[in-house]
């Protein structure tokens, strides 16, 4: 073989190697793009992600509104006992019509004033004429919080008083058990309750985000994130586009959530109309009844409702205990009501069904033990 032929062969080999390397590089680049890019969606840029997060943490479109909605708790197991909330019956809490008012922040404050009331069907308390009766309410004006509970539903109080409390700090326990409030306010719920806004996802690092079309909700953003704990799991979130950023779907490696199933529109603004949220032992379902504008009182002190008659409240900010008595007619009507329910043997509304089941089981056990003792005595 001549030197010329050998030289040509080596040159051809180099060309083939370069060509193969180029092909490999293209394939590798394509596979890398496919692995990091999105299917059926446009990836968000770093600037878009930052702007989106900033808009989410500072949103206020839901403020200056009054919301009415129903909440129902569906227990995961019929055999499990009712969930207890601060020692109270959850079956009153779990079937409620709720009123939520979110006001505009007062001057010098970035915190939204909030009022929430739990209403249940009037069980026949004589001093109330409406079909719905407020069982609990909580209010927070950004500096001070007040809470109230109707103790006419608790036989231990004998209908003699209601519980009220004033505190210089946020104590919004009712808000933490409200799925509609959490979904409605998103990141800004911390501004509603006086806390700071944490980086989201709370215990996750975002991997990527893309803009997608998500029927029937239209343009949405899908985000994937990785857990920071030892589980090393992933979370997928789908939220509406600006300005609401409502989470309408979420899933993790272990569980799938569908928090919003329907959207309602009021003044060209979108609100969660129906949906659910899983919790330990039950699934919370909610349904929006109405949305209306609400004018925030000019003074923060006027944000709170008046204390109902019959309230005994502790003012922790001023170290006082005050009492607003019932009228004599109201007191007599309540006492008659309590006596009537006791004579008829009706269970007091403040007692849980689980308490009565336990009492029945205890009676059966005592009867069985007594019967066994009786048989052993007769056998002797």
Tab-separated table of N, CA, C and O in Angstrom, residues 149-223:
chain	number	residue	atom	x	y	z
A	149	UNK	N	-67.105	32.150	72.141
A	149	UNK	CA	-67.727	30.831	71.978
A	149	UNK	C	-69.069	30.803	72.677
A	149	UNK	O	-69.202	31.266	73.813
A	150	UNK	N	-70.063	30.261	71.990
A	150	UNK	CA	-71.414	30.169	72.512
A	150	UNK	C	-71.524	28.947	73.419
A	150	UNK	O	-71.549	27.812	72.949
A	151	UNK	N	-71.601	29.172	74.725
A	151	UNK	CA	-71.657	28.074	75.681
A	151	UNK	C	-73.071	27.601	75.979
A	151	UNK	O	-73.271	26.790	76.877
A	152	UNK	N	-74.053	28.104	75.257
A	152	UNK	CA	-75.406	27.563	75.411
A	152	UNK	C	-75.465	26.122	74.913
A	152	UNK	O	-76.416	25.397	75.160
A	153	UNK	N	-74.425	25.716	74.182
A	153	UNK	CA	-74.385	24.350	73.665
A	153	UNK	C	-73.660	23.408	74.616
A	153	UNK	O	-73.409	22.272	74.286
A	154	UNK	N	-73.301	23.891	75.770
A	154	UNK	CA	-72.553	23.090	76.731
A	154	UNK	C	-73.339	23.004	78.037
A	154	UNK	O	-73.520	23.999	78.736
A	155	UNK	N	-73.814	21.817	78.372
A	155	UNK	CA	-74.668	21.687	79.564
A	155	UNK	C	-73.915	21.984	80.858
A	155	UNK	O	-74.507	22.316	81.869
A	156	UNK	N	-72.588	21.888	80.825
A	156	UNK	CA	-71.820	22.138	82.042
A	156	UNK	C	-71.895	23.605	82.462
A	156	UNK	O	-71.754	23.926	83.637
A	157	UNK	N	-72.079	24.495	81.490
A	157	UNK	CA	-72.205	25.914	81.840
A	157	UNK	C	-73.630	26.255	82.275
A	157	UNK	O	-73.876	27.334	82.787
A	158	UNK	N	-74.567	25.314	82.034
A	158	UNK	CA	-75.981	25.532	82.353
A	158	UNK	C	-76.518	26.787	81.649
A	158	UNK	O	-77.459	27.419	82.125
A	159	UNK	N	-75.897	27.140	80.522
A	159	UNK	CA	-76.383	28.277	79.749
A	159	UNK	C	-76.213	29.607	80.444
A	159	UNK	O	-76.909	30.566	80.117
A	160	UNK	N	-75.310	29.692	81.410
A	160	UNK	CA	-75.217	30.912	82.204
A	160	UNK	C	-74.275	31.959	81.619
A	160	UNK	O	-74.341	33.122	82.000
A	161	UNK	N	-73.408	31.558	80.692
A	161	UNK	CA	-72.463	32.531	80.156
A	161	UNK	C	-71.871	32.029	78.837
A	161	UNK	O	-71.935	30.851	78.495
A	162	UNK	N	-71.266	32.950	78.091
A	162	UNK	CA	-70.453	32.639	76.913
A	162	UNK	C	-69.000	32.943	77.249
A	162	UNK	O	-68.719	33.757	78.130
A	163	UNK	N	-68.086	32.317	76.538
A	163	UNK	CA	-66.657	32.560	76.753
A	163	UNK	C	-66.130	33.574	75.753
A	163	UNK	O	-66.347	33.442	74.538
A	164	UNK	N	-65.411	34.573	76.247
A	164	UNK	CA	-64.745	35.540	75.391
A	164	UNK	C	-63.326	35.744	75.853
A	164	UNK	O	-62.998	35.505	77.024
A	165	UNK	N	-62.461	36.163	74.925
A	165	UNK	CA	-61.061	36.397	75.283
A	165	UNK	C	-60.490	37.500	74.405
A	165	UNK	O	-60.833	37.623	73.230
A	166	UNK	N	-59.618	38.303	74.990
A	166	UNK	CA	-58.896	39.362	74.284
A	166	UNK	C	-57.411	39.102	74.470
A	166	UNK	O	-56.952	38.856	75.585
A	167	UNK	N	-56.669	39.154	73.374
A	167	UNK	CA	-55.237	38.892	73.441
A	167	UNK	C	-54.487	39.883	72.563
A	167	UNK	O	-55.006	40.345	71.551
A	168	UNK	N	-53.247	40.199	72.956
A	168	UNK	CA	-52.429	41.135	72.187
A	168	UNK	C	-51.673	40.434	71.072
A	168	UNK	O	-50.866	41.051	70.400
A	169	UNK	N	-51.935	39.171	70.866
A	169	UNK	CA	-51.244	38.438	69.816
A	169	UNK	C	-52.246	37.611	69.018
A	169	UNK	O	-53.390	37.428	69.418
A	170	UNK	N	-51.789	37.130	67.881
A	170	UNK	CA	-52.644	36.303	67.054
A	170	UNK	C	-52.834	34.928	67.690
A	170	UNK	O	-51.890	34.328	68.183
A	171	UNK	N	-54.079	34.458	67.704
A	171	UNK	CA	-54.363	33.102	68.198
A	171	UNK	C	-55.431	32.477	67.317
A	171	UNK	O	-56.440	31.967	67.791
A	172	UNK	N	-55.205	32.543	66.009
A	172	UNK	CA	-56.219	32.165	65.023
A	172	UNK	C	-56.310	30.664	64.829
A	172	UNK	O	-56.015	30.141	63.758
A	173	UNK	N	-56.729	29.949	65.871
A	173	UNK	CA	-56.853	28.497	65.744
A	173	UNK	C	-57.959	28.112	64.766
A	173	UNK	O	-57.874	27.104	64.088
A	174	UNK	N	-59.025	28.911	64.709
A	174	UNK	CA	-60.118	28.584	63.799
A	174	UNK	C	-59.665	28.675	62.346
A	174	UNK	O	-60.118	27.916	61.498
A	175	UNK	N	-58.769	29.607	62.048
A	175	UNK	CA	-58.296	29.757	60.676
A	175	UNK	C	-57.457	28.562	60.249
A	175	UNK	O	-57.463	28.185	59.072
A	176	UNK	N	-56.724	27.957	61.178
A	176	UNK	CA	-55.881	26.820	60.822
A	176	UNK	C	-56.699	25.593	60.485
A	176	UNK	O	-56.180	24.651	59.889
A	177	UNK	N	-57.973	25.576	60.858
A	177	UNK	CA	-58.846	24.445	60.545
A	177	UNK	C	-59.827	24.792	59.428
A	177	UNK	O	-60.883	24.175	59.329
A	178	UNK	N	-59.482	25.772	58.607
A	178	UNK	CA	-60.399	26.198	57.559
A	178	UNK	C	-59.765	26.025	56.181
A	178	UNK	O	-58.840	26.768	55.815
A	179	UNK	N	-60.219	25.036	55.388
A	179	UNK	CA	-59.592	24.776	54.092
A	179	UNK	C	-59.814	25.892	53.084
A	179	UNK	O	-58.944	26.162	52.252
A	180	UNK	N	-60.973	26.547	53.115
A	180	UNK	CA	-61.261	27.617	52.156
A	180	UNK	C	-60.310	28.793	52.363
A	180	UNK	O	-59.755	29.336	51.408
A	181	UNK	N	-60.111	29.197	53.608
A	181	UNK	CA	-59.227	30.321	53.907
A	181	UNK	C	-57.812	30.042	53.427
A	181	UNK	O	-57.155	30.899	52.832
A	182	UNK	N	-57.326	28.846	53.672
A	182	UNK	CA	-55.950	28.512	53.310
A	182	UNK	C	-55.741	28.560	51.799
A	182	UNK	O	-54.740	29.089	51.313
A	183	UNK	N	-56.692	28.013	51.049
A	183	UNK	CA	-56.555	28.012	49.591
A	183	UNK	C	-56.763	29.400	49.003
A	183	UNK	O	-56.117	29.781	48.033
A	184	UNK	N	-57.682	30.155	49.593
A	184	UNK	CA	-57.991	31.488	49.081
A	184	UNK	C	-56.800	32.425	49.198
A	184	UNK	O	-56.451	33.139	48.256
A	185	UNK	N	-56.153	32.441	50.352
A	185	UNK	CA	-55.108	33.425	50.606
A	185	UNK	C	-53.715	32.953	50.226
A	185	UNK	O	-52.806	33.766	50.071
A	186	UNK	N	-53.518	31.633	50.076
A	186	UNK	CA	-52.213	31.140	49.649
A	186	UNK	C	-51.098	31.604	50.559
A	186	UNK	O	-51.176	31.523	51.783
A	187	UNK	N	-50.017	32.097	49.951
A	187	UNK	CA	-48.887	32.582	50.736
A	187	UNK	C	-49.286	33.694	51.689
A	187	UNK	O	-48.755	33.809	52.786
A	188	UNK	N	-50.232	34.530	51.275
A	188	UNK	CA	-50.568	35.718	52.067
A	188	UNK	C	-51.382	35.396	53.302
A	188	UNK	O	-51.727	36.308	54.050
A	189	UNK	N	-51.717	34.133	53.533
A	189	UNK	CA	-52.464	33.821	54.753
A	189	UNK	C	-51.619	34.153	55.985
A	189	UNK	O	-52.155	34.387	57.059
A	190	UNK	N	-50.290	34.184	55.828
A	190	UNK	CA	-49.440	34.558	56.953
A	190	UNK	C	-49.566	36.045	57.264
A	190	UNK	O	-49.421	36.466	58.387
A	191	UNK	N	-49.859	36.837	56.252
A	191	UNK	CA	-50.108	38.250	56.495
A	191	UNK	C	-51.485	38.446	57.120
A	191	UNK	O	-51.747	39.457	57.759
A	192	UNK	N	-52.374	37.490	56.931
A	192	UNK	CA	-53.690	37.563	57.572
A	192	UNK	C	-53.595	37.234	59.058
A	192	UNK	O	-54.379	37.730	59.858
A	193	UNK	N	-52.671	36.374	59.402
A	193	UNK	CA	-52.601	35.924	60.800
A	193	UNK	C	-51.442	36.556	61.556
A	193	UNK	O	-51.136	36.159	62.675
A	194	UNK	N	-50.776	37.534	60.945
A	194	UNK	CA	-49.758	38.278	61.668
A	194	UNK	C	-48.384	37.656	61.667
A	194	UNK	O	-47.486	38.133	62.356
A	195	UNK	N	-48.173	36.597	60.886
A	195	UNK	CA	-46.864	35.961	60.827
A	195	UNK	C	-46.050	36.442	59.641
A	195	UNK	O	-46.491	37.265	58.851
A	196	UNK	N	-44.852	35.914	59.515
A	196	UNK	CA	-44.008	36.262	58.381
A	196	UNK	C	-44.224	35.266	57.254
A	196	UNK	O	-44.662	34.140	57.470
A	197	UNK	N	-43.910	35.658	56.036
A	197	UNK	CA	-44.123	34.805	54.878
A	197	UNK	C	-42.888	33.943	54.654
A	197	UNK	O	-41.804	34.457	54.403
A	198	UNK	N	-43.013	32.629	54.758
A	198	UNK	CA	-41.854	31.766	54.519
A	198	UNK	C	-41.656	31.536	53.030
A	198	UNK	O	-42.543	31.808	52.222
A	199	UNK	N	-40.501	31.047	52.666
A	199	UNK	CA	-40.259	30.710	51.266
A	199	UNK	C	-41.014	29.437	50.938
A	199	UNK	O	-41.058	28.504	51.717
A	200	UNK	N	-41.643	29.414	49.771
A	200	UNK	CA	-42.405	28.240	49.350
A	200	UNK	C	-41.694	27.522	48.222
A	200	UNK	O	-41.005	28.157	47.430
A	201	UNK	N	-41.924	26.217	48.064
A	201	UNK	CA	-42.671	25.347	48.969
A	201	UNK	C	-41.977	25.273	50.341
A	201	UNK	O	-40.774	25.341	50.423
A	202	UNK	N	-42.763	25.146	51.409
A	202	UNK	CA	-42.267	25.299	52.767
A	202	UNK	C	-41.060	24.408	53.060
A	202	UNK	O	-40.065	24.867	53.567
A	203	UNK	N	-41.154	23.123	52.753
A	203	UNK	CA	-40.051	22.210	53.044
A	203	UNK	C	-39.526	21.566	51.765
A	203	UNK	O	-39.073	20.433	51.766
A	204	UNK	N	-39.596	22.307	50.660
A	204	UNK	CA	-39.173	21.787	49.374
A	204	UNK	C	-38.290	22.804	48.650
A	204	UNK	O	-38.393	24.010	48.874
A	205	UNK	N	-37.420	22.317	47.785
A	205	UNK	CA	-36.645	23.142	46.868
A	205	UNK	C	-37.217	22.965	45.470
A	205	UNK	O	-37.354	21.828	44.994
A	206	UNK	N	-37.539	24.066	44.810
A	206	UNK	CA	-38.151	23.965	43.486
A	206	UNK	C	-37.160	23.414	42.470
A	206	UNK	O	-35.998	23.810	42.433
A	207	UNK	N	-37.642	22.481	41.649
A	207	UNK	CA	-36.830	21.903	40.581
A	207	UNK	C	-37.061	22.669	39.288
A	207	UNK	O	-36.128	23.112	38.628
A	208	UNK	N	-38.322	22.823	38.930
A	208	UNK	CA	-38.637	23.514	37.684
A	208	UNK	C	-40.091	23.959	37.683
A	208	UNK	O	-40.902	23.518	38.491
A	209	UNK	N	-40.428	24.859	36.779
A	209	UNK	CA	-41.798	25.363	36.613
A	209	UNK	C	-42.060	25.573	35.136
A	209	UNK	O	-41.153	25.936	34.375
A	210	UNK	N	-43.293	25.356	34.728
A	210	UNK	CA	-43.659	25.568	33.333
A	210	UNK	C	-45.074	26.096	33.242
A	210	UNK	O	-45.904	25.851	34.114
A	211	UNK	N	-45.347	26.796	32.193
A	211	UNK	CA	-46.683	27.319	31.917
A	211	UNK	C	-47.415	26.318	31.038
A	211	UNK	O	-46.905	25.912	29.992
A	212	UNK	N	-48.607	25.899	31.466
A	212	UNK	CA	-49.343	24.874	30.739
A	212	UNK	C	-50.797	25.300	30.573
A	212	UNK	O	-51.277	26.212	31.240
A	213	UNK	N	-51.486	24.615	29.681
A	213	UNK	CA	-52.935	24.765	29.557
A	213	UNK	C	-53.572	23.618	30.328
A	213	UNK	O	-53.320	22.448	30.037
A	214	UNK	N	-54.393	23.948	31.333
A	214	UNK	CA	-54.937	22.941	32.238
A	214	UNK	C	-56.457	23.050	32.236
A	214	UNK	O	-57.038	23.760	33.051
A	215	UNK	N	-57.131	22.354	31.311
A	215	UNK	CA	-58.606	22.431	31.242
A	215	UNK	C	-59.217	21.902	32.535
A	215	UNK	O	-58.688	20.959	33.134
A	216	UNK	N	-60.350	22.468	32.980
A	216	UNK	CA	-61.060	23.603	32.371
A	216	UNK	C	-60.654	24.950	32.957
A	216	UNK	O	-61.365	25.921	32.822
A	217	UNK	N	-59.476	25.019	33.610
A	217	UNK	CA	-59.093	26.229	34.324
A	217	UNK	C	-58.273	27.203	33.486
A	217	UNK	O	-57.982	28.302	33.917
A	218	UNK	N	-57.862	26.793	32.295
A	218	UNK	CA	-57.116	27.687	31.416
A	218	UNK	C	-55.622	27.659	31.693
A	218	UNK	O	-55.047	26.613	32.021
A	219	UNK	N	-54.973	28.813	31.572
A	219	UNK	CA	-53.521	28.909	31.750
A	219	UNK	C	-53.143	28.731	33.211
A	219	UNK	O	-53.655	29.412	34.090
A	220	UNK	N	-52.246	27.784	33.462
A	220	UNK	CA	-51.786	27.497	34.821
A	220	UNK	C	-50.275	27.325	34.809
A	220	UNK	O	-49.645	27.276	33.742
A	221	UNK	N	-49.705	27.227	35.987
A	221	UNK	CA	-48.275	26.954	36.123
A	221	UNK	C	-48.104	25.672	36.921
A	221	UNK	O	-48.681	25.525	38.007
A	222	UNK	N	-47.337	24.750	36.353
A	222	UNK	CA	-47.029	23.498	37.037
A	222	UNK	C	-45.615	23.587	37.596
A	222	UNK	O	-44.678	23.931	36.872
A	223	UNK	N	-45.461	23.279	38.868
A	223	UNK	CA	-44.159	23.337	39.521
A	223	UNK	C	-43.834	21.981	40.128
A	223	UNK	O	-44.712	21.305	40.656
